[in-house]
Short mmCIF file of C-alpha atoms in Angstrom, two decimals:
data_model
loop_
_atom_site.label_atom_id
_atom_site.label_comp_id
_atom_site.label_asym_id
_atom_site.label_seq_id
_atom_site.Cartn_x
_atom_site.Cartn_y
_atom_site.Cartn_z
CA MET A 17 -1.78 -1.06 -69.35
CA ASP A 18 0.31 -3.76 -67.67
CA TYR A 19 2.84 -1.20 -66.48
CA PHE A 20 0.07 0.87 -64.89
CA ILE A 21 -1.15 -2.14 -62.84
CA LEU A 22 2.43 -2.91 -61.76
CA TYR A 23 2.87 0.77 -60.85
CA ILE A 24 -0.28 0.68 -58.66
CA ILE A 25 0.72 -2.62 -57.00
CA GLY A 26 4.23 -1.25 -56.34
CA GLY A 27 2.73 1.88 -54.77
CA ILE A 28 0.48 -0.19 -52.52
CA ILE A 29 3.42 -2.35 -51.41
CA LEU A 30 5.56 0.74 -50.77
CA LEU A 31 2.83 2.43 -48.71
CA SER A 32 2.24 -0.78 -46.74
CA PHE A 33 5.96 -0.98 -45.97
CA ILE A 34 6.09 2.66 -44.90
CA PHE A 35 3.11 2.23 -42.54
CA TRP A 36 4.61 -0.98 -41.11
CA VAL A 37 7.97 0.71 -40.42
CA SER A 38 6.35 3.79 -38.87
CA GLU A 39 4.21 1.58 -36.58
CA LYS A 40 7.30 -0.36 -35.44
CA TYR A 41 9.18 2.90 -34.86
CA SER A 42 6.27 4.34 -32.89
CA LYS A 43 6.03 1.27 -30.64
CA ALA A 44 9.78 1.32 -30.00
CA LYS A 45 9.65 5.04 -29.23
CA ASN A 46 6.78 4.54 -26.78
CA LYS A 47 8.64 1.67 -25.12
CA ARG A 48 11.76 3.84 -24.65
CA ARG A 49 9.65 6.70 -23.29
CA GLN A 50 7.87 4.40 -20.82
CA LYS A 51 11.19 2.94 -19.67
CA ARG A 52 12.54 6.45 -19.04
CA LEU A 53 9.42 7.42 -17.07
CA ASP A 54 9.77 4.28 -14.97
CA GLU A 55 13.40 5.19 -14.22
CA ILE A 56 12.39 8.70 -13.19
CA ALA A 57 9.61 7.37 -10.94
CA TYR A 58 11.94 4.84 -9.32
CA ASP A 59 14.59 7.50 -8.69
CA THR A 60 11.98 9.83 -7.20
CA LEU A 61 10.03 7.32 -5.12
CA GLY A 62 12.73 4.73 -4.47
CA ASP A 63 13.12 5.42 -0.75
CA PHE A 64 9.62 6.79 -0.13
CA ASP A 65 7.93 5.28 2.94
CA PHE A 66 4.28 4.88 1.93
CA ASN A 67 3.17 3.44 5.30
CA LYS A 68 4.59 6.41 7.21
CA GLU A 69 2.84 8.86 4.89
CA LYS A 70 -0.41 6.91 5.13
CA GLU A 71 -0.36 7.14 8.94
CA GLU A 72 0.43 10.84 8.77
CA ILE A 73 -2.52 11.43 6.46
CA LYS A 74 -4.80 9.55 8.85
CA SER A 75 -3.62 11.68 11.79
CA ILE A 76 -4.19 14.88 9.83
CA GLY A 77 -7.70 13.74 8.91
CA SER A 78 -8.54 12.92 12.53
CA ARG A 79 -7.89 16.55 13.51
CA TYR A 80 -10.75 17.58 11.27
CA VAL A 81 -13.27 15.01 12.51
CA SER A 82 -14.94 15.45 15.86
CA GLU A 83 -15.29 12.21 17.80
CA GLU A 84 -16.99 13.92 20.75
CA TYR A 85 -19.80 15.53 18.78
CA ARG A 86 -22.29 13.54 16.76
CA CYS A 87 -24.92 14.97 14.48
CA PRO A 88 -28.16 15.21 16.50
CA ARG A 89 -30.25 14.75 13.36
CA CYS A 90 -28.74 11.65 11.77
CA GLY A 91 -25.98 10.45 14.15
CA GLY A 92 -23.21 11.15 11.63
CA MET A 93 -19.80 12.46 12.53
CA MET A 94 -19.08 16.18 12.58
CA VAL A 95 -16.40 17.30 10.12
CA MET A 96 -14.59 20.64 10.12
CA ARG A 97 -15.48 22.60 7.00
CA SER A 98 -14.75 26.08 5.66
CA GLY A 99 -17.32 28.47 4.34
CA ILE A 100 -17.63 32.13 3.44
CA TYR A 101 -18.06 33.03 7.15
CA GLY A 102 -15.15 30.89 8.35
CA LYS A 103 -14.76 27.38 9.71
CA PHE A 104 -17.62 25.35 11.16
CA TRP A 105 -18.62 21.79 12.01
CA GLY A 106 -20.83 20.10 9.46
CA CYS A 107 -22.35 16.62 9.25
CA ASN A 108 -20.38 14.13 7.15
CA HIS A 109 -23.65 12.98 5.54
CA TYR A 110 -23.97 16.26 3.63
CA PRO A 111 -25.97 16.93 1.39
CA GLU A 112 -28.56 14.49 2.80
CA CYS A 113 -28.12 16.04 6.27
CA ARG A 114 -27.42 19.78 6.41
CA TYR A 115 -26.82 20.14 10.16
CA THR A 116 -24.04 22.61 11.07
CA ARG A 117 -22.57 23.90 14.32
CA ASN A 118 -20.27 26.85 15.06
CA ILE A 119 -16.73 26.11 16.24
CA LYS A 120 -16.23 27.29 19.81
CA SER A 121 -13.14 29.49 20.07
#
């Protein structure tokens, strides 16, 4: 009977040790993986000019927003949209305001 209890206690200790080692290994593996991903990101984006790209995105967006036309219903800005019949101007307050206008060619 005493050997059986020692056998159970030994098994519990062994399992606890195995779980502890696997957890440590998993954390170390994740740390190595994260470090490698950081290195890849730095190599890829190291000389990337975020401010230049931000300004370019703003200029692209301004081509699709009409400053000269305002929505006659709600006063919102008209935004270029695409639909099944082609491109058109639509109010930026959609879906509250559903005003649309054809694009003059």
